[in-house]
């Protein structure tokens, strides 16, 4: 018989966390009449899985306001089922966390409960503007082949509360959906999954982790800042910490390319810029391997590189030199954005990119490939940063699908200033106060490419340095590891690292073994299989001068 649910209100006693209430309440779903038909406490997972199908969880199980949870499906997936490459049987649960308003989309989620559970749970973040349910069944990006689910983790993710691909920002017109995207979906899904896990296994997880990159990286920092008691460890890679800042940066870049005569830079010329920086800086780390590892050393050659790229009396060409407007576009990206007002948490702009230190801007996530701006910019035609920034200004800021972002001034936003500030509070993770997370013993690993063309590596470094200013290097070292990877972009690059960060995090949390230098295997197609040390920031891998240049053992972590 399918389990029935009663809505039980649980008072919050003084000193008792809402998470504790969620776990305690998980055993109270079934009515007395249905207890006889419910799976007994020691029943196999298959029996417990079946009882979830069609169940309704009361709003009281979630710390933030919702209209409850509807379980849509719950079924065991056999180890031999087509498409199941996780190495074992598991219970797959899908459902919706109901919004308060009928006009707000529900939060759709997936939860996977392995028959052989290791006692741990992993919440997985999304990307871009989200909009697609994170299934939690696959391998983590840039990690070895064995998925967390196959390792025994209960895994879960969601769509952040709207439907659409990661480029669509239309949901910005709906206030409750914006709040869900900013932070609320994380807590709502966490509490739902926690209650289901506790019911399925008869106990809550011993450890709760979060892992994500880009938007998912921002989400990782968000849960540490907003819900520090809920997590024991976080992996937050390439984090979009300063979400409003990077979107305004994208608008300024679009204006430089498409609202400034001559500001567009064709892809072949962008490639020339990259090749020139490679020629000057590749060997600074001791190895001619196509990777600029000594980024700080390369910055010392920046004036030389720029001078060699400037047309300066030469006839402009499509692939040999930069005109002044074109150079201004790149210098804008290098310098970042400075605002004459403050966003939330005293943020006054966005840090610039390593444009002349090995960042390749011709890919799908780079600058525009077409000299004409489309009415609705796309990633390939007009550049990732501009396309995403355009949607942000249209829907989140102006609430007007016809708004022209090329006419919007981020420095002097006028009547939109209050909205920009409010949004930066809702969507963003620039709050440096991680005191509660640190005090409870939480751990954090962040990995990012020094050649990232989407999320500025210098913004991530600036946040790390702000933590050191606030807490001191010893306290930051006790809970955080930052790995900045040469040659790695936003998911692509001339070096794409594969490394078991989840294993490193779990070992740190459960055994107290802090990760130091790690070894990453390159999964870039052209150089697949070579390895490099992953050095703790600010160190970088320097070739020893002997040994196989494709082996990490031939490199040592060096001071810049």
XYZ file of C-alpha atoms in Angstrom:
560
model
C 0.000 0.000 0.000
C 1.269 3.466 -0.838
C 2.202 5.473 2.218
C -0.108 8.283 3.201
C 1.131 11.464 4.721
C -0.143 13.677 7.485
C 0.998 17.256 7.920
C 2.478 17.570 11.391
C 3.569 20.904 12.755
C 6.811 20.787 14.683
C 7.570 23.595 17.086
C 11.133 24.856 17.196
C 12.460 24.516 20.697
C 15.182 26.883 21.837
C 18.602 25.756 20.661
C 17.222 23.165 18.264
C 18.146 23.624 14.616
C 15.575 23.407 11.869
C 17.691 20.686 10.267
C 17.329 18.608 13.407
C 13.565 19.079 13.216
C 13.639 18.023 9.567
C 15.378 14.758 10.414
C 13.159 14.106 13.420
C 10.059 14.862 11.396
C 11.044 12.469 8.626
C 9.769 9.507 10.619
C 6.332 11.095 11.215
C 4.981 11.149 7.673
C 2.885 8.009 7.840
C -0.555 7.966 9.411
C -1.281 5.407 12.096
C -3.645 3.694 9.678
C -0.952 3.149 7.096
C 1.847 2.175 9.446
C 0.920 -1.463 9.146
C 1.415 -1.306 5.403
C 4.529 0.844 5.470
C 7.966 -0.646 5.166
C 9.291 -1.716 8.576
C 12.276 0.082 10.036
C 14.693 -2.655 8.993
C 13.131 -3.217 5.565
C 15.321 -3.427 2.457
C 15.830 -0.210 0.521
C 13.604 -1.516 -2.292
C 10.597 -1.634 0.027
C 11.324 1.796 1.448
C 11.813 3.195 -2.042
C 8.376 2.029 -3.152
C 6.619 3.762 -0.262
C 7.840 7.167 -1.437
C 6.019 7.093 -4.788
C 3.226 9.673 -4.769
C 3.933 10.817 -1.226
C 3.470 14.418 -0.128
C 5.911 15.953 2.344
C 4.569 18.734 4.563
C 6.003 22.268 4.369
C 7.151 21.959 7.984
C 9.991 19.664 6.924
C 11.663 22.562 5.078
C 13.167 25.544 6.865
C 12.153 28.038 4.164
C 8.540 28.703 3.152
C 7.140 26.326 0.520
C 3.811 24.689 -0.277
C 5.209 21.240 0.469
C 6.793 18.549 -1.662
C 5.215 16.193 -4.184
C 7.123 12.978 -4.905
C 6.475 12.147 -8.551
C 8.330 8.875 -8.880
C 10.337 6.479 -6.767
C 11.709 3.257 -8.169
C 14.715 1.008 -7.876
C 17.170 1.075 -10.770
C 18.763 -2.316 -11.198
C 22.504 -2.674 -11.491
C 21.926 -4.273 -14.898
C 19.420 -1.659 -16.123
C 20.259 -0.055 -19.483
C 22.177 3.147 -18.927
C 23.057 2.354 -15.312
C 26.815 2.587 -15.276
C 27.065 3.347 -11.580
C 28.068 -0.153 -10.560
C 25.114 -0.947 -8.346
C 21.404 -0.795 -7.573
C 19.891 2.445 -6.355
C 16.549 4.115 -5.629
C 15.811 7.067 -7.918
C 13.349 9.622 -6.557
C 12.037 12.580 -8.511
C 9.778 15.304 -7.219
C 8.758 18.929 -6.980
C 9.093 21.412 -4.173
C 5.937 23.470 -4.535
C 6.203 27.243 -4.846
C 4.146 29.594 -2.707
C 2.630 31.382 -5.709
C 0.949 29.704 -8.635
C 2.898 31.954 -11.013
C 6.243 30.680 -9.696
C 7.700 27.475 -11.137
C 8.260 24.583 -8.763
C 11.748 23.361 -7.898
C 12.241 20.005 -9.592
C 14.754 17.652 -7.981
C 16.325 14.206 -8.307
C 17.590 12.098 -5.410
C 19.564 8.876 -5.771
C 19.865 6.437 -2.865
C 22.413 3.644 -3.373
C 21.662 0.228 -1.914
C 25.234 0.151 -0.617
C 25.317 3.506 1.155
C 28.528 4.906 2.591
C 26.674 7.115 5.068
C 27.421 10.317 3.150
C 25.339 12.642 0.976
C 26.400 14.942 -1.842
C 24.374 17.868 -3.167
C 25.479 18.860 -6.673
C 25.218 22.394 -8.079
C 24.146 23.601 -11.506
C 25.552 25.923 -14.163
C 24.780 29.175 -15.978
C 21.202 30.186 -15.232
C 20.410 26.540 -14.350
C 16.949 25.448 -15.528
C 17.805 21.748 -15.962
C 17.563 19.196 -13.159
C 20.956 17.994 -11.957
C 20.506 14.215 -11.943
C 23.433 13.368 -9.671
C 24.036 10.034 -11.399
C 27.092 10.903 -13.458
C 30.761 11.522 -12.957
C 31.679 14.881 -11.451
C 33.262 17.266 -13.997
C 37.053 17.025 -14.173
C 37.119 14.045 -11.829
C 38.117 10.396 -12.295
C 35.675 8.026 -13.937
C 33.908 6.642 -10.851
C 30.758 8.591 -10.055
C 29.951 9.556 -6.439
C 26.783 7.447 -6.611
C 28.903 4.429 -7.531
C 31.082 5.162 -4.504
C 28.077 4.895 -2.209
C 27.104 8.566 -1.876
C 23.457 9.545 -1.789
C 23.378 12.248 -4.454
C 20.867 14.940 -5.286
C 20.384 18.083 -7.338
C 17.684 20.339 -8.757
C 16.882 22.876 -11.477
C 16.978 25.899 -9.079
C 13.292 26.592 -9.635
C 12.654 27.162 -13.334
C 12.765 25.335 -16.661
C 15.038 26.235 -19.573
C 18.622 25.910 -20.732
C 21.454 27.658 -18.902
C 21.363 30.697 -21.207
C 17.750 31.669 -20.501
C 17.195 34.487 -18.008
C 13.468 35.022 -18.632
C 12.621 33.729 -15.154
C 14.181 36.941 -13.850
C 10.729 38.479 -14.250
C 9.411 36.326 -11.360
C 10.558 37.453 -7.924
C 10.120 34.137 -6.118
C 11.992 32.353 -8.920
C 14.876 34.831 -8.594
C 15.059 34.189 -4.852
C 15.036 30.449 -5.489
C 17.829 30.779 -8.045
C 19.856 33.015 -5.762
C 19.882 30.798 -2.693
C 16.522 29.380 -1.576
C 16.500 26.318 -3.854
C 19.674 25.109 -2.152
C 18.116 25.003 1.314
C 14.749 23.723 0.124
C 16.302 20.841 -1.799
C 18.766 20.087 0.988
C 16.020 19.785 3.609
C 13.828 17.688 1.318
C 16.647 15.302 0.484
C 17.744 15.085 4.108
C 14.270 14.041 5.217
C 14.010 11.420 2.475
C 17.483 10.043 3.219
C 16.701 9.781 6.927
C 13.451 7.951 6.160
C 15.053 5.617 3.614
C 18.019 4.548 5.715
C 16.632 5.127 9.181
C 19.283 7.716 9.987
C 20.609 10.988 8.583
C 23.928 11.187 6.723
C 27.072 11.220 8.800
C 28.525 13.753 6.366
C 26.854 16.223 4.027
C 28.890 17.649 1.161
C 28.255 20.102 -1.666
C 30.050 20.191 -5.022
C 29.653 22.463 -8.038
C 31.392 24.667 -10.560
C 30.685 28.115 -12.030
C 27.103 28.819 -10.888
C 27.490 25.644 -8.864
C 30.667 27.109 -7.393
C 28.732 30.215 -6.354
C 26.143 27.907 -4.842
C 28.899 26.187 -2.858
C 30.025 29.473 -1.327
C 26.384 30.430 -0.814
C 25.623 27.415 1.371
C 28.698 28.093 3.518
C 27.655 31.706 4.008
C 23.907 31.197 4.474
C 23.559 27.636 5.818
C 26.885 26.825 7.497
C 25.393 24.261 9.887
C 24.142 22.061 7.039
C 27.448 21.061 5.420
C 30.697 19.418 6.443
C 32.612 20.086 3.239
C 32.304 21.989 -0.022
C 33.947 21.773 -3.442
C 33.325 25.093 -5.205
C 35.191 25.382 -8.500
C 35.420 28.430 -10.797
C 32.839 30.133 -8.575
C 30.632 32.931 -9.923
C 30.938 34.672 -6.555
C 30.332 38.187 -7.815
C 27.338 37.307 -9.983
C 26.099 40.851 -10.550
C 29.635 42.061 -11.196
C 30.357 39.522 -13.918
C 27.008 40.229 -15.607
C 27.687 43.993 -15.642
C 31.176 43.228 -16.931
C 29.567 41.328 -19.794
C 27.390 44.316 -20.666
C 30.425 46.613 -20.763
C 32.254 44.165 -23.035
C 29.258 44.003 -25.359
C 29.196 47.782 -25.511
C 32.923 47.849 -26.321
C 32.455 45.338 -29.131
C 29.098 46.431 -30.549
C 28.435 50.018 -29.500
C 31.946 51.358 -30.117
C 32.999 51.810 -33.765
C 35.806 49.386 -34.550
C 35.686 47.690 -31.137
C 34.884 44.204 -32.446
C 37.867 41.839 -32.634
C 37.604 39.017 -35.191
C 38.466 35.518 -33.971
C 41.615 35.250 -36.097
C 43.018 38.360 -34.450
C 42.100 37.062 -30.999
C 44.024 33.914 -31.863
C 46.992 36.071 -32.882
C 46.896 37.745 -29.461
C 46.930 34.346 -27.786
C 49.788 33.039 -29.925
C 51.832 36.155 -29.196
C 51.437 35.752 -25.430
C 52.373 32.099 -25.768
C 55.535 32.970 -27.694
C 56.655 35.396 -24.992
C 55.595 33.539 -21.846
C 55.450 29.795 -22.467
C 59.082 29.132 -21.446
C 58.979 31.239 -18.285
C 58.200 28.107 -16.246
C 61.153 26.256 -17.771
C 59.174 24.165 -20.258
C 57.926 24.868 -23.779
C 54.748 22.861 -23.270
C 52.013 25.172 -24.550
C 51.015 26.174 -21.009
C 51.727 29.573 -19.443
C 52.272 28.525 -15.831
C 54.171 31.553 -14.540
C 51.303 34.005 -14.916
C 52.845 36.602 -12.608
C 56.107 36.446 -14.525
C 54.180 36.848 -17.770
C 52.528 40.009 -16.455
C 55.975 41.600 -16.313
C 56.099 41.221 -20.122
C 52.607 42.606 -20.699
C 53.697 46.043 -21.927
C 56.008 44.378 -24.429
C 53.237 42.086 -25.646
C 50.747 44.928 -26.055
C 53.266 47.087 -27.912
C 53.948 44.268 -30.349
C 50.214 43.835 -30.987
C 49.310 47.503 -31.510
C 48.987 48.612 -35.127
C 50.847 51.889 -34.349
C 51.248 53.223 -37.876
C 50.758 49.893 -39.579
C 47.707 49.378 -41.746
C 45.029 47.568 -39.720
C 44.505 43.942 -40.685
C 42.190 41.166 -39.592
C 44.882 38.953 -38.114
C 48.100 40.885 -37.470
C 47.554 43.921 -35.246
C 45.070 45.641 -32.939
C 43.599 49.052 -33.621
C 43.073 51.383 -30.677
C 39.349 50.529 -30.331
C 40.140 46.810 -30.462
C 42.901 47.177 -27.912
C 40.513 49.148 -25.692
C 38.136 46.169 -25.724
C 40.868 43.853 -24.473
C 42.134 46.363 -21.925
C 38.596 46.677 -20.551
C 38.521 42.930 -20.040
C 41.979 43.022 -18.464
C 41.210 45.917 -16.123
C 37.748 44.825 -15.014
C 34.911 47.037 -13.891
C 35.003 49.765 -11.216
C 31.672 51.090 -9.966
C 31.158 54.475 -8.269
C 28.681 52.858 -5.868
C 28.651 49.756 -3.688
C 26.870 46.495 -4.312
C 26.099 44.130 -1.435
C 28.986 43.310 0.915
C 30.847 46.450 -0.077
C 31.573 45.208 -3.599
C 32.580 48.012 -5.940
C 33.239 46.264 -9.234
C 34.632 43.158 -10.887
C 38.253 42.052 -11.222
C 39.760 41.753 -14.689
C 40.972 38.700 -16.604
C 44.406 37.368 -17.578
C 43.887 38.482 -21.180
C 47.602 38.669 -22.024
C 48.676 35.686 -19.926
C 47.304 32.742 -21.876
C 43.535 33.235 -21.969
C 42.220 32.098 -25.355
C 39.140 34.132 -26.311
C 38.053 32.368 -29.497
C 36.056 29.468 -28.062
C 32.337 29.085 -27.467
C 32.660 30.934 -24.144
C 34.968 33.660 -25.436
C 34.264 36.963 -27.172
C 31.944 37.380 -30.143
C 32.439 35.619 -33.476
C 30.235 37.987 -35.499
C 30.750 41.701 -36.080
C 26.997 42.379 -35.929
C 25.038 42.207 -32.705
C 21.996 39.945 -32.872
C 18.688 41.270 -31.454
C 19.041 38.601 -28.766
C 22.770 37.923 -28.389
C 23.982 34.323 -28.419
C 27.106 32.796 -26.935
C 28.800 32.066 -30.246
C 27.744 35.115 -32.232
C 28.207 37.822 -29.624
C 30.188 36.259 -26.782
C 29.223 34.397 -23.644
C 29.754 37.257 -21.212
C 27.726 39.731 -23.262
C 24.898 37.274 -23.980
C 24.523 36.428 -20.300
C 24.858 40.048 -19.217
C 22.275 41.144 -21.774
C 19.727 38.677 -20.387
C 20.482 39.763 -16.834
C 19.837 43.440 -17.602
C 16.702 42.747 -19.645
C 14.941 40.418 -17.245
C 16.459 40.748 -13.788
C 17.210 44.475 -13.743
C 14.851 46.251 -16.145
C 12.067 43.615 -16.178
C 11.650 44.399 -19.864
C 12.278 41.856 -22.635
C 12.726 44.698 -25.165
C 15.305 46.587 -23.097
C 18.481 47.469 -25.005
C 21.488 46.579 -22.865
C 23.796 48.560 -25.155
C 22.097 51.698 -23.842
C 22.442 50.679 -20.197
C 25.179 52.365 -18.155
C 26.392 50.077 -15.316
C 28.348 52.982 -13.820
C 25.321 55.272 -13.693
C 22.269 52.979 -13.628
C 19.867 55.700 -12.473
C 16.522 54.279 -11.379
C 17.897 50.731 -11.635
C 20.584 51.221 -9.012
C 18.445 49.967 -6.137
C 17.491 46.869 -8.109
C 21.131 46.123 -8.914
C 22.081 46.349 -5.250
C 19.140 44.185 -4.172
C 19.985 41.568 -6.785
C 23.616 41.443 -5.666
C 22.350 40.569 -2.190
C 20.059 37.828 -3.492
C 22.347 36.330 -6.161
C 25.947 36.372 -5.124
C 28.377 34.957 -2.618
C 30.723 37.833 -1.799
C 30.024 37.833 1.933
C 33.442 37.168 3.521
C 31.975 36.123 6.865
C 32.536 32.364 7.010
C 33.144 32.408 10.761
C 30.348 29.963 11.629
C 31.368 27.512 8.903
C 34.989 27.664 10.038
C 34.032 27.263 13.703
C 32.064 24.083 13.043
C 35.047 22.550 11.234
C 33.764 22.827 7.665
C 36.270 22.376 4.822
C 36.496 23.983 1.374
C 38.348 23.141 -1.828
C 38.301 25.539 -4.787
C 39.926 24.852 -8.142
C 39.957 27.336 -11.018
C 41.828 27.988 -14.229
C 44.197 30.921 -14.454
C 43.084 31.219 -18.080
C 39.353 31.225 -17.286
C 37.510 33.411 -19.780
C 34.122 33.392 -17.993
C 34.813 33.760 -14.274
C 37.817 35.970 -13.644
C 40.478 34.043 -11.730
C 41.508 37.346 -10.179
C 38.048 37.763 -8.627
C 38.377 34.366 -6.966
C 41.880 35.213 -5.748
C 40.619 38.544 -4.391
C 37.955 36.773 -2.307
C 40.564 34.345 -0.980
C 42.791 37.249 -0.014
C 39.835 38.951 1.679
C 39.410 35.834 3.806
C 43.067 36.008 4.804
C 42.669 39.685 5.714
C 39.667 38.800 7.867
C 40.748 35.553 9.524
C 44.520 35.328 9.069
C 46.479 32.881 6.941
C 46.622 30.155 9.612
C 42.854 30.001 10.057
C 42.238 30.065 6.304
C 44.800 27.290 5.775
C 42.995 25.230 8.386
C 39.765 25.098 6.358
C 40.464 26.068 2.718
C 42.535 24.945 -0.244
C 42.781 27.074 -3.400
C 44.258 25.541 -6.552
C 44.729 27.890 -9.522
C 45.450 25.827 -12.653
C 47.640 27.171 -15.487
C 46.209 26.738 -18.979
C 42.746 25.800 -17.719
C 39.821 27.879 -18.961
C 36.127 27.534 -18.129
C 35.862 23.830 -18.833
C 38.335 23.812 -21.708
C 41.896 24.937 -22.328
C 45.326 23.584 -23.178
C 45.384 21.794 -19.814
C 42.154 20.364 -18.407
C 42.737 18.801 -14.996
C 41.237 15.543 -13.801
C 41.682 15.030 -10.074
C 39.730 13.364 -7.270
C 38.666 16.414 -5.283
C 35.795 14.571 -3.601
C 38.191 11.964 -2.264
C 40.534 14.697 -1.056
C 37.657 16.531 0.653
C 36.272 13.421 2.331
C 39.728 12.420 3.533
C 40.178 15.896 5.015
C 36.786 15.948 6.737
C 36.720 12.393 8.054
C 40.399 11.705 8.733
C 41.876 15.156 9.158
C 44.309 14.653 6.256
C 44.600 18.083 4.677
C 45.290 18.114 0.929
C 48.517 19.737 -0.190
C 50.004 19.400 -3.674
C 47.747 17.171 -5.774
C 48.464 15.494 -9.089
C 46.169 16.237 -12.026
C 45.926 14.286 -15.257
C 45.332 16.311 -18.408
C 42.152 15.346 -20.295
C 42.550 17.896 -23.121
C 42.259 16.000 -26.391
C 45.641 17.034 -27.800
C 47.630 16.246 -24.650
C 45.490 13.630 -22.924
C 47.345 11.701 -20.244
C 50.127 14.076 -19.294
C 50.225 15.139 -15.653
C 51.101 18.201 -13.619
C 51.179 19.030 -9.941
C 48.232 21.057 -8.718
C 49.907 23.658 -6.563
C 48.311 25.542 -3.713
C 47.940 29.202 -4.575
C 50.131 31.247 -5.041
C 52.561 28.495 -6.086
C 52.773 27.294 -9.688
C 54.385 24.237 -11.382
C 57.950 24.902 -12.600
C 59.850 22.403 -14.728
C 62.921 21.036 -12.948
C 64.982 21.075 -16.143
C 65.230 17.313 -16.403
C 62.868 14.418 -16.779
C 59.835 13.789 -18.941
C 58.003 17.065 -19.493
C 54.718 15.150 -19.559
C 55.082 13.862 -15.987
C 54.160 15.735 -12.826
C 57.270 14.353 -11.148
C 59.387 16.562 -13.428
C 57.817 19.697 -11.934
C 57.927 21.343 -8.523
C 55.639 23.949 -7.002
C 57.442 27.293 -7.049
C 56.925 30.786 -5.710
C 55.927 33.338 -8.364
